[in-house]
PDB file of C-alpha atoms in Angstrom:
ATOM      1  CA  MET A   1      -1.707 -15.105  -8.062  1.00 38.00           C
ATOM      2  CA  LYS A   2       1.038 -15.537 -10.355  1.00 37.00           C
ATOM      3  CA  GLN A   3       4.257 -14.078  -9.394  1.00 36.00           C
ATOM      4  CA  ASP A   4       6.736 -14.541 -11.759  1.00 35.00           C
ATOM      5  CA  ASN A   5       5.789 -11.019 -13.928  1.00 36.00           C
ATOM      6  CA  LEU A   6       6.605  -9.370 -10.490  1.00 34.00           C
ATOM      7  CA  ILE A   7       9.680  -7.554  -9.573  1.00 33.00           C
ATOM      8  CA  THR A   8      11.598  -9.120  -6.688  1.00 33.00           C
ATOM      9  CA  PRO A   9      13.700  -6.636  -5.025  1.00 35.00           C
ATOM     10  CA  LYS A  10      16.256  -7.894  -2.112  1.00 34.00           C
ATOM     11  CA  TYR A  11      14.432  -6.488   0.042  1.00 36.00           C
ATOM     12  CA  LYS A  12      10.462  -5.853  -0.565  1.00 43.00           C
ATOM     13  CA  ASP A  13       9.890  -2.005   0.411  1.00 53.00           C
ATOM     14  CA  THR A  14       6.283  -0.784   1.399  1.00 79.00           C
ATOM     15  CA  THR A  15       4.701   2.322   0.660  1.00 89.00           C
ATOM     16  CA  PHE A  16       4.566   2.711   3.893  1.00 90.00           C
ATOM     17  CA  ARG A  17       8.060   2.179   4.635  1.00 89.00           C
ATOM     18  CA  MET A  18       8.680   4.612   1.730  1.00 90.00           C
ATOM     19  CA  LEU A  19       6.711   7.234   3.000  1.00 93.00           C
ATOM     20  CA  PHE A  20       8.056   7.348   6.719  1.00 93.00           C
ATOM     21  CA  ASN A  21      11.622   6.848   6.222  1.00 89.00           C
ATOM     22  CA  ASP A  22      11.641  10.585   5.274  1.00 92.00           C
ATOM     23  CA  LYS A  23      12.989  12.414   8.763  1.00 94.00           C
ATOM     24  CA  LYS A  24      10.211  15.073   7.904  1.00 95.00           C
ATOM     25  CA  VAL A  25       6.960  12.624   7.586  1.00 95.00           C
ATOM     26  CA  LEU A  26       8.594  10.624  10.390  1.00 95.00           C
ATOM     27  CA  LEU A  27       8.838  13.224  12.740  1.00 96.00           C
ATOM     28  CA  SER A  28       5.194  14.405  12.027  1.00 97.00           C
ATOM     29  CA  LEU A  29       4.181  10.755  12.927  1.00 96.00           C
ATOM     30  CA  TYR A  30       5.994  11.084  16.185  1.00 97.00           C
ATOM     31  CA  ASN A  31       4.388  14.107  17.248  1.00 97.00           C
ATOM     32  CA  ALA A  32       1.228  12.794  16.713  1.00 97.00           C
ATOM     33  CA  LEU A  33       1.865   9.696  18.515  1.00 97.00           C
ATOM     34  CA  ASN A  34       3.394  11.563  21.440  1.00 96.00           C
ATOM     35  CA  GLY A  35       1.628  15.069  21.617  1.00 96.00           C
ATOM     36  CA  THR A  36       4.720  16.818  21.281  1.00 96.00           C
ATOM     37  CA  ASP A  37       5.819  19.626  18.694  1.00 96.00           C
ATOM     38  CA  TYR A  38       9.471  18.983  17.801  1.00 96.00           C
ATOM     39  CA  ASP A  39      10.475  20.757  14.672  1.00 95.00           C
ATOM     40  CA  ASN A  40      13.857  19.623  13.632  1.00 95.00           C
ATOM     41  CA  PRO A  41      14.057  16.592  11.786  1.00 94.00           C
ATOM     42  CA  ASP A  42      17.743  16.489  11.318  1.00 94.00           C
ATOM     43  CA  ASP A  43      17.646  15.335  15.205  1.00 95.00           C
ATOM     44  CA  MET A  44      16.216  12.086  14.105  1.00 94.00           C
ATOM     45  CA  ILE A  45      18.864   9.157  13.151  1.00 93.00           C
ATOM     46  CA  ILE A  46      16.782   6.667  11.242  1.00 91.00           C
ATOM     47  CA  ASN A  47      18.564   3.266  11.876  1.00 87.00           C
ATOM     48  CA  THR A  48      16.001   0.776  10.130  1.00 81.00           C
ATOM     49  CA  ILE A  49      17.378  -2.559   9.226  1.00 71.00           C
ATOM     50  CA  GLY A  50      16.742  -3.640   5.592  1.00 60.00           C
ATOM     51  CA  ASP A  51      17.934  -7.050   5.421  1.00 45.00           C
ATOM     52  CA  SER A  52      19.646  -9.355   7.593  1.00 37.00           C
ATOM     53  CA  THR A  53      20.071 -13.188   7.593  1.00 33.00           C
ATOM     54  CA  PHE A  54      19.529 -13.120  11.547  1.00 34.00           C
ATOM     55  CA  MET A  55      16.110 -14.678  11.942  1.00 35.00           C
ATOM     56  CA  LYS A  56      15.445 -12.810   8.695  1.00 41.00           C
ATOM     57  CA  VAL A  57      14.944 -10.081  10.788  1.00 44.00           C
ATOM     58  CA  LYS A  58      13.292  -7.001   9.010  1.00 52.00           C
ATOM     59  CA  ASN A  59      11.388  -3.886   9.881  1.00 63.00           C
ATOM     60  CA  ASP A  60       9.397  -1.125   8.271  1.00 78.00           C
ATOM     61  CA  VAL A  61      11.155   1.986  10.054  1.00 89.00           C
ATOM     62  CA  SER A  62      13.262   2.351  13.346  1.00 91.00           C
ATOM     63  CA  PHE A  63      14.929   5.652  14.600  1.00 93.00           C
ATOM     64  CA  ILE A  64      16.151   7.145  17.619  1.00 93.00           C
ATOM     65  CA  PHE A  65      15.114  10.218  18.900  1.00 95.00           C
ATOM     66  CA  ASN A  66      14.877  12.204  22.246  1.00 93.00           C
ATOM     67  CA  TYR A  67      16.434   9.233  23.644  1.00 94.00           C
ATOM     68  CA  GLU A  68      13.746   6.706  22.467  1.00 95.00           C
ATOM     69  CA  LEU A  69      14.554   4.066  20.237  1.00 95.00           C
ATOM     70  CA  GLY A  70      11.117   3.800  17.870  1.00 95.00           C
ATOM     71  CA  ILE A  71      10.334   0.511  16.128  1.00 94.00           C
ATOM     72  CA  PHE A  72       7.567   1.000  13.701  1.00 94.00           C
ATOM     73  CA  GLU A  73       6.086  -1.964  11.892  1.00 91.00           C
ATOM     74  CA  HIS A  74       3.102  -2.045   9.328  1.00 89.00           C
ATOM     75  CA  GLN A  75       1.092  -4.838   9.143  1.00 88.00           C
ATOM     76  CA  SER A  76      -1.750  -6.108   7.255  1.00 84.00           C
ATOM     77  CA  THR A  77      -2.984  -9.346   9.314  1.00 83.00           C
ATOM     78  CA  PRO A  78      -3.437  -9.372  13.039  1.00 87.00           C
ATOM     79  CA  CYS A  79       0.000 -10.934  14.583  1.00 89.00           C
ATOM     80  CA  PRO A  80      -0.264 -11.569  18.428  1.00 92.00           C
ATOM     81  CA  ASN A  81       3.887 -12.803  17.772  1.00 93.00           C
ATOM     82  CA  MET A  82       4.501  -8.995  17.207  1.00 94.00           C
ATOM     83  CA  PRO A  83       6.241  -9.021  20.739  1.00 96.00           C
ATOM     84  CA  LEU A  84       8.848 -11.824  19.900  1.00 96.00           C
ATOM     85  CA  ARG A  85       9.430 -10.542  16.518  1.00 93.00           C
ATOM     86  CA  ASP A  86      10.308  -7.221  17.807  1.00 94.00           C
ATOM     87  CA  LEU A  87      12.600  -8.731  20.725  1.00 96.00           C
ATOM     88  CA  PHE A  88      14.680 -10.508  17.989  1.00 93.00           C
ATOM     89  CA  TYR A  89      14.511  -7.036  16.104  1.00 92.00           C
ATOM     90  CA  VAL A  90      15.838  -4.921  19.065  1.00 94.00           C
ATOM     91  CA  ALA A  91      18.225  -7.264  20.318  1.00 93.00           C
ATOM     92  CA  LYS A  92      20.140  -6.785  17.035  1.00 90.00           C
ATOM     93  CA  LEU A  93      19.561  -3.373  16.865  1.00 91.00           C
ATOM     94  CA  LEU A  94      21.207  -2.569  20.469  1.00 93.00           C
ATOM     95  CA  LYS A  95      23.973  -4.993  19.452  1.00 91.00           C
ATOM     96  CA  SER A  96      24.468  -2.573  16.628  1.00 88.00           C
ATOM     97  CA  ILE A  97      24.035   0.588  18.847  1.00 90.00           C
ATOM     98  CA  THR A  98      26.428  -1.044  21.412  1.00 91.00           C
ATOM     99  CA  GLN A  99      29.050  -2.775  19.446  1.00 88.00           C
ATOM    100  CA  LYS A 100      32.178  -0.396  20.158  1.00 87.00           C
ATOM    101  CA  ASP A 101      31.345  -0.817  24.004  1.00 86.00           C
ATOM    102  CA  ASP A 102      32.677  -3.080  25.961  1.00 87.00           C
ATOM    103  CA  LEU A 103      29.647  -4.653  27.869  1.00 88.00           C
ATOM    104  CA  TYR A 104      31.640  -6.068  30.629  1.00 88.00           C
ATOM    105  CA  ARG A 105      32.977  -2.642  31.831  1.00 88.00           C
ATOM    106  CA  SER A 106      32.082  -1.442  35.313  1.00 90.00           C
ATOM    107  CA  LYS A 107      30.510   1.793  34.019  1.00 90.00           C
ATOM    108  CA  LEU A 108      26.916   1.459  33.185  1.00 93.00           C
ATOM    109  CA  ILE A 109      26.195   1.705  29.223  1.00 93.00           C
ATOM    110  CA  LYS A 110      23.041   3.671  28.597  1.00 93.00           C
ATOM    111  CA  ILE A 111      20.675   2.807  25.804  1.00 95.00           C
ATOM    112  CA  PRO A 112      17.598   4.587  24.265  1.00 95.00           C
ATOM    113  CA  SER A 113      14.420   3.757  25.575  1.00 96.00           C
ATOM    114  CA  PRO A 114      12.559   1.206  22.993  1.00 96.00           C
ATOM    115  CA  LYS A 115       9.054   1.993  21.813  1.00 96.00           C
ATOM    116  CA  PHE A 116       7.350  -0.537  19.689  1.00 97.00           C
ATOM    117  CA  PHE A 117       4.321   0.395  17.472  1.00 96.00           C
ATOM    118  CA  VAL A 118       2.795  -1.401  15.027  1.00 95.00           C
ATOM    119  CA  PHE A 119       0.264   0.317  12.092  1.00 95.00           C
ATOM    120  CA  TYR A 120      -2.324  -1.961  10.963  1.00 93.00           C
ATOM    121  CA  ASN A 121      -4.643  -1.674   8.194  1.00 89.00           C
ATOM    122  CA  GLY A 122      -5.920  -5.125   7.241  1.00 86.00           C
ATOM    123  CA  THR A 123      -9.527  -5.936   6.536  1.00 83.00           C
ATOM    124  CA  GLU A 124     -10.310  -7.786   9.566  1.00 84.00           C
ATOM    125  CA  PRO A 125     -12.371  -6.018  12.316  1.00 88.00           C
ATOM    126  CA  MET A 126      -9.799  -4.222  14.615  1.00 93.00           C
ATOM    127  CA  GLU A 127     -10.328  -1.675  17.571  1.00 95.00           C
ATOM    128  CA  ASP A 128      -8.589   1.242  17.366  1.00 96.00           C
ATOM    129  CA  LYS A 129      -5.719   0.172  19.608  1.00 97.00           C
ATOM    130  CA  LYS A 130      -4.623  -3.116  20.988  1.00 96.00           C
ATOM    131  CA  VAL A 131      -1.679  -3.879  23.169  1.00 97.00           C
ATOM    132  CA  TYR A 132       0.381  -6.982  22.642  1.00 97.00           C
ATOM    133  CA  LYS A 133       2.754  -8.508  25.333  1.00 97.00           C
ATOM    134  CA  LEU A 134       5.689 -10.596  25.199  1.00 97.00           C
ATOM    135  CA  SER A 135       4.339 -12.466  28.212  1.00 97.00           C
ATOM    136  CA  GLU A 136       1.177 -13.628  26.622  1.00 95.00           C
ATOM    137  CA  GLN A 137       3.388 -15.660  24.602  1.00 95.00           C
ATOM    138  CA  PHE A 138       4.914 -17.733  27.687  1.00 96.00           C
ATOM    139  CA  GLU A 139       3.650 -20.968  28.296  1.00 93.00           C
ATOM    140  CA  LYS A 140       3.868 -20.278  32.042  1.00 93.00           C
ATOM    141  CA  HIS A 141       1.674 -17.435  33.284  1.00 91.00           C
ATOM    142  CA  GLU A 142       3.882 -15.117  35.694  1.00 91.00           C
ATOM    143  CA  GLU A 143       2.142 -12.294  37.309  1.00 92.00           C
ATOM    144  CA  SER A 144       5.509 -10.276  37.184  1.00 94.00           C
ATOM    145  CA  PRO A 145       7.860 -11.809  34.394  1.00 95.00           C
ATOM    146  CA  ASP A 146      11.204 -10.940  34.251  1.00 96.00           C
ATOM    147  CA  LEU A 147      11.275 -10.062  31.095  1.00 97.00           C
ATOM    148  CA  GLU A 148       8.382  -7.774  29.020  1.00 97.00           C
ATOM    149  CA  LEU A 149       7.757  -6.115  25.860  1.00 97.00           C
ATOM    150  CA  ILE A 150       4.872  -4.399  24.879  1.00 97.00           C
ATOM    151  CA  VAL A 151       3.736  -3.478  21.533  1.00 97.00           C
ATOM    152  CA  THR A 152       1.131  -1.164  20.613  1.00 97.00           C
ATOM    153  CA  LEU A 153      -1.104  -1.765  17.585  1.00 97.00           C
ATOM    154  CA  ILE A 154      -2.885   1.267  15.994  1.00 97.00           C
ATOM    155  CA  ASN A 155      -5.427   0.706  13.520  1.00 97.00           C
ATOM    156  CA  VAL A 156      -4.819   3.137  10.643  1.00 95.00           C
ATOM    157  CA  ASN A 157      -7.571   2.013   8.472  1.00 94.00           C
ATOM    158  CA  GLU A 158      -9.653   5.068   7.266  1.00 92.00           C
ATOM    159  CA  GLY A 159     -12.063   5.952  10.024  1.00 93.00           C
ATOM    160  CA  HIS A 160     -10.138   4.952  12.907  1.00 96.00           C
ATOM    161  CA  ASN A 161      -8.175   6.857  15.345  1.00 97.00           C
ATOM    162  CA  PRO A 162      -9.380  10.318  13.757  1.00 96.00           C
ATOM    163  CA  GLU A 163      -7.454  12.413  16.582  1.00 97.00           C
ATOM    164  CA  LEU A 164      -4.376  10.773  15.297  1.00 97.00           C
ATOM    165  CA  MET A 165      -4.822  11.160  11.856  1.00 97.00           C
ATOM    166  CA  ALA A 166      -5.607  14.744  12.057  1.00 97.00           C
ATOM    167  CA  ALA A 167      -2.350  15.339  13.799  1.00 97.00           C
ATOM    168  CA  CYS A 168      -0.386  13.492  11.087  1.00 97.00           C
ATOM    169  CA  GLU A 169      -1.535  14.383   7.582  1.00 97.00           C
ATOM    170  CA  THR A 170       0.541  11.876   5.765  1.00 97.00           C
ATOM    171  CA  LEU A 171      -0.904   8.662   7.910  1.00 96.00           C
ATOM    172  CA  LYS A 172      -4.371  10.000   7.292  1.00 97.00           C
ATOM    173  CA  ASN A 173      -3.630  10.352   3.243  1.00 96.00           C
ATOM    174  CA  TYR A 174      -1.998   6.800   3.300  1.00 95.00           C
ATOM    175  CA  SER A 175      -4.990   5.294   4.742  1.00 95.00           C
ATOM    176  CA  ILE A 176      -7.135   7.087   2.425  1.00 96.00           C
ATOM    177  CA  PHE A 177      -5.010   5.619  -0.257  1.00 95.00           C
ATOM    178  CA  VAL A 178      -5.498   2.131   1.215  1.00 92.00           C
ATOM    179  CA  ALA A 179      -8.896   2.645   1.190  1.00 93.00           C
ATOM    180  CA  ILE A 180      -8.998   3.876  -2.502  1.00 94.00           C
ATOM    181  CA  VAL A 181      -6.900   0.819  -3.721  1.00 90.00           C
ATOM    182  CA  ARG A 182      -9.057  -1.812  -2.146  1.00 88.00           C
ATOM    183  CA  LYS A 183     -12.333  -0.038  -3.762  1.00 90.00           C
ATOM    184  CA  TYR A 184     -10.919  -0.612  -7.329  1.00 88.00           C
ATOM    185  CA  ILE A 185      -9.582  -4.090  -6.295  1.00 83.00           C
ATOM    186  CA  LYS A 186     -13.143  -5.184  -5.439  1.00 81.00           C
ATOM    187  CA  GLU A 187     -14.210  -4.213  -8.813  1.00 83.00           C
ATOM    188  CA  ILE A 188     -11.750  -6.948 -10.427  1.00 75.00           C
ATOM    189  CA  PRO A 189     -14.223  -9.943 -11.466  1.00 71.00           C
ATOM    190  CA  MET A 190     -14.221 -13.281  -9.064  1.00 57.00           C
ATOM    191  CA  GLU A 191     -13.446 -15.268 -12.358  1.00 56.00           C
ATOM    192  CA  THR A 192     -10.431 -13.347 -13.417  1.00 54.00           C
ATOM    193  CA  GLU A 193      -7.747 -16.056 -13.750  1.00 53.00           C
ATOM    194  CA  ASP A 194      -4.461 -13.624 -14.206  1.00 56.00           C
ATOM    195  CA  THR A 195      -5.047 -10.889 -11.615  1.00 55.00           C
ATOM    196  CA  ASP A 196      -1.442  -9.342 -12.034  1.00 65.00           C
ATOM    197  CA  GLU A 197      -3.094  -6.772 -14.854  1.00 77.00           C
ATOM    198  CA  PRO A 198      -6.438  -6.041 -13.193  1.00 79.00           C
ATOM    199  CA  ILE A 199      -4.376  -5.602  -9.548  1.00 80.00           C
ATOM    200  CA  LYS A 200      -1.954  -3.267 -11.463  1.00 85.00           C
ATOM    201  CA  ASP A 201      -4.782  -1.260 -13.082  1.00 88.00           C
ATOM    202  CA  ALA A 202      -6.674  -0.964  -9.944  1.00 87.00           C
ATOM    203  CA  ILE A 203      -3.633   0.460  -8.185  1.00 90.00           C
ATOM    204  CA  GLU A 204      -2.899   2.672 -11.218  1.00 93.00           C
ATOM    205  CA  LYS A 205      -6.611   3.939 -10.844  1.00 94.00           C
ATOM    206  CA  ALA A 206      -5.994   4.455  -6.777  1.00 94.00           C
ATOM    207  CA  ILE A 207      -2.950   6.673  -7.710  1.00 95.00           C
ATOM    208  CA  ASP A 208      -4.459   8.803 -10.388  1.00 96.00           C
ATOM    209  CA  GLU A 209      -7.352   9.413  -8.243  1.00 97.00           C
ATOM    210  CA  CYS A 210      -4.975  10.302  -5.173  1.00 97.00           C
ATOM    211  CA  ILE A 211      -3.114  12.789  -7.277  1.00 97.00           C
ATOM    212  CA  ASN A 212      -6.139  14.430  -8.586  1.00 97.00           C
ATOM    213  CA  ARG A 213      -7.537  14.903  -5.297  1.00 97.00           C
ATOM    214  CA  GLY A 214      -4.142  16.006  -3.895  1.00 97.00           C
ATOM    215  CA  ILE A 215      -3.482  13.082  -1.675  1.00 97.00           C
ATOM    216  CA  LEU A 216       0.335  12.221  -1.296  1.00 96.00           C
ATOM    217  CA  LYS A 217       0.564  13.945  -4.977  1.00 96.00           C
ATOM    218  CA  ASP A 218       4.156  14.722  -4.633  1.00 96.00           C
ATOM    219  CA  PHE A 219       5.107  11.466  -3.628  1.00 95.00           C
ATOM    220  CA  PHE A 220       3.163   9.473  -6.204  1.00 95.00           C
ATOM    221  CA  GLU A 221       4.196  11.437  -8.818  1.00 95.00           C
ATOM    222  CA  LYS A 222       7.762  11.020  -7.981  1.00 94.00           C
ATOM    223  CA  ARG A 223       7.685   7.229  -6.951  1.00 92.00           C
ATOM    224  CA  ARG A 224       4.727   5.965  -8.838  1.00 92.00           C
ATOM    225  CA  LYS A 225       6.562   3.117 -10.371  1.00 89.00           C
ATOM    226  CA  GLU A 226       8.051   1.767  -7.034  1.00 88.00           C
ATOM    227  CA  VAL A 227       4.380   1.854  -5.573  1.00 88.00           C
ATOM    228  CA  VAL A 228       2.661   0.000  -8.227  1.00 87.00           C
ATOM    229  CA  GLU A 229       5.481  -2.514  -8.032  1.00 81.00           C
ATOM    230  CA  MET A 230       5.320  -3.112  -4.161  1.00 76.00           C
ATOM    231  CA  GLU A 231       1.771  -2.906  -3.699  1.00 75.00           C
ATOM    232  CA  MET A 232       1.495  -5.791  -6.304  1.00 67.00           C
ATOM    233  CA  TRP A 233       3.927  -7.489  -4.599  1.00 60.00           C
ATOM    234  CA  ASP A 234       2.140  -7.093  -1.356  1.00 62.00           C
ATOM    235  CA  TYR A 235      -1.197  -7.944  -2.603  1.00 59.00           C
ATOM    236  CA  ASP A 236      -2.554 -11.257  -1.341  1.00 50.00           C
ATOM    237  CA  GLU A 237      -4.912 -12.977  -3.785  1.00 47.00           C
ATOM    238  CA  GLU A 238      -6.624 -15.047  -0.799  1.00 44.00           C
ATOM    239  CA  LEU A 239      -6.787 -11.675   1.339  1.00 48.00           C
ATOM    240  CA  HIS A 240      -8.621 -10.178  -1.473  1.00 50.00           C
ATOM    241  CA  TYR A 241     -11.400 -12.861  -1.928  1.00 49.00           C
ATOM    242  CA  LYS A 242     -11.301 -12.879   1.949  1.00 53.00           C
ATOM    243  CA  THR A 243     -11.895  -8.983   2.073  1.00 53.00           C
ATOM    244  CA  ILE A 244     -14.793  -9.746  -0.374  1.00 52.00           C
ATOM    245  CA  ALA A 245     -16.492 -12.590   1.626  1.00 54.00           C
ATOM    246  CA  GLN A 246     -16.262 -10.500   4.926  1.00 54.00           C
ATOM    247  CA  GLU A 247     -17.660  -7.461   3.287  1.00 55.00           C
ATOM    248  CA  LYS A 248     -20.539  -9.402   1.919  1.00 54.00           C
ATOM    249  CA  TYR A 249     -20.849 -11.296   5.435  1.00 51.00           C
ATOM    250  CA  GLU A 250     -21.144  -7.838   6.967  1.00 53.00           C
ATOM    251  CA  ASP A 251     -23.697  -6.582   4.375  1.00 57.00           C
ATOM    252  CA  GLY A 252     -25.927  -9.909   5.478  1.00 59.00           C
ATOM    253  CA  VAL A 253     -25.418  -9.158   8.901  1.00 57.00           C
ATOM    254  CA  GLU A 254     -26.816  -5.647   8.584  1.00 65.00           C
ATOM    255  CA  ASN A 255     -29.754  -6.311   6.141  1.00 74.00           C
ATOM    256  CA  ALA A 256     -30.710  -9.174   8.414  1.00 78.00           C
ATOM    257  CA  MET A 257     -30.806  -6.742  11.801  1.00 80.00           C
ATOM    258  CA  ASP A 258     -32.688  -4.161   9.776  1.00 81.00           C
ATOM    259  CA  MET A 259     -34.862  -7.031   8.607  1.00 81.00           C
ATOM    260  CA  LEU A 260     -35.760  -8.120  12.218  1.00 83.00           C
ATOM    261  CA  ASN A 261     -36.167  -4.491  13.391  1.00 85.00           C
ATOM    262  CA  TRP A 262     -38.598  -4.343  10.951  1.00 84.00           C
ATOM    263  CA  LEU A 263     -40.485  -6.969  11.947  1.00 85.00           C
ATOM    264  CA  LEU A 264     -40.110  -5.372  15.562  1.00 84.00           C
ATOM    265  CA  GLU A 265     -41.562  -1.989  14.659  1.00 86.00           C
ATOM    266  CA  GLN A 266     -44.450  -3.756  12.850  1.00 86.00           C
ATOM    267  CA  GLY A 267     -45.661  -5.927  16.236  1.00 89.00           C
ATOM    268  CA  ARG A 268     -44.535  -9.180  14.425  1.00 88.00           C
ATOM    269  CA  GLU A 269     -42.228 -10.509  17.237  1.00 86.00           C
ATOM    270  CA  VAL A 270     -43.575 -13.915  16.891  1.00 87.00           C
ATOM    271  CA  ASP A 271     -42.538 -13.946  12.968  1.00 86.00           C
ATOM    272  CA  MET A 272     -39.115 -12.115  14.321  1.00 84.00           C
ATOM    273  CA  LYS A 273     -38.283 -15.212  16.564  1.00 82.00           C
ATOM    274  CA  LYS A 274     -39.217 -17.877  14.068  1.00 85.00           C
ATOM    275  CA  ALA A 275     -36.802 -16.165  11.267  1.00 83.00           C
ATOM    276  CA  ILE A 276     -33.960 -16.647  13.873  1.00 81.00           C
ATOM    277  CA  SER A 277     -34.324 -20.372  13.978  1.00 78.00           C
ATOM    278  CA  ASP A 278     -35.941 -21.076  10.520  1.00 82.00           C
ATOM    279  CA  LYS A 279     -33.903 -20.381   7.299  1.00 78.00           C
ATOM    280  CA  GLU A 280     -36.684 -20.901   4.675  1.00 84.00           C
ATOM    281  CA  PHE A 281     -38.856 -18.147   6.941  1.00 86.00           C
ATOM    282  CA  MET A 282     -36.197 -15.844   7.219  1.00 83.00           C
ATOM    283  CA  LYS A 283     -35.746 -15.974   3.408  1.00 82.00           C
ATOM    284  CA  LYS A 284     -39.600 -15.411   2.991  1.00 86.00           C
ATOM    285  CA  MET A 285     -39.321 -12.451   5.391  1.00 86.00           C
ATOM    286  CA  PHE A 286     -36.480 -11.015   3.635  1.00 81.00           C
ATOM    287  CA  GLU A 287     -38.362 -11.209   0.522  1.00 83.00           C
ATOM    288  CA  GLU A 288     -41.709  -9.151   2.081  1.00 85.00           C
ATOM    289  CA  TYR A 289     -39.237  -6.737   4.012  1.00 83.00           C
ATOM    290  CA  SER A 290     -37.526  -6.089   0.358  1.00 80.00           C
ATOM    291  CA  GLU A 291     -40.741  -5.393  -1.224  1.00 80.00           C
ATOM    292  CA  ALA A 292     -41.795  -3.275   1.777  1.00 81.00           C
ATOM    293  CA  LYS A 293     -38.682  -1.390   1.280  1.00 73.00           C
ATOM    294  CA  LYS A 294     -39.032  -1.054  -2.367  1.00 67.00           C
ATOM    295  CA  ALA A 295     -42.989   0.217  -1.653  1.00 70.00           C
ATOM    296  CA  SER A 296     -41.654   2.840   0.867  1.00 67.00           C
ATOM    297  CA  ILE A 297     -39.188   4.330  -1.369  1.00 58.00           C
ATOM    298  CA  CYS A 298     -41.581   4.668  -4.231  1.00 52.00           C
TER     299      CYS A 298
END
């Protein structure tokens, strides 16, 4: 995808980051994750690092609340290196928090307890929750490592983690928005040479649909231009085609399973086994299955 037409800000914001850097919205997500009902967003201190020369450390949302240091990251691709990335990030944060303290003094310096979450909305299949550990990256396995950092990945794609989504309306609406964007992006012709305008149109259509359906309506009406620019910037052409290929593969697997089950129901176990090992015969069985399916509909 050509990127010379895109706006390149110093730090590319994301829709997720824009949404959850609002204290009220962030508190609702905190409550949903912890099963709490805190109601004063002013108690939260957002300390997100926007841009840094230190190891290019960036994050989506970090905050201090209830003696905890919450570090939230949004990812569209699985990344088992998140614990190491978060280690760099939390070290910088804690250095900032304790910069006025003398770490060599005899009195114990208290720090907020870090909690690490990744909100995943990629297209690769992923369970509702997954745990990454820093110790998994160690070359030498240790049963009780001296240093550990645990990151909890939460799948926020539509249809996943329904209880969490029900508890945090903004997160649920965000997942719906992402699904709608993908729906329109899938309609972009594969042979399109310049994808900038089609992608922009797809995002615009998704925003229009969300506004009409009352999904993040106020947010999109106020920050529409920013969202379009950032979503375009985050858009990955390779991921787009990968998404299409993945969906076609999944459809093919589902159709194959349906056809094999149909043969089994017909008592044609021999044909079913032959179809599994013979591509040409499987093609023939697909044609027969398709005809039978059409006849049953008629």
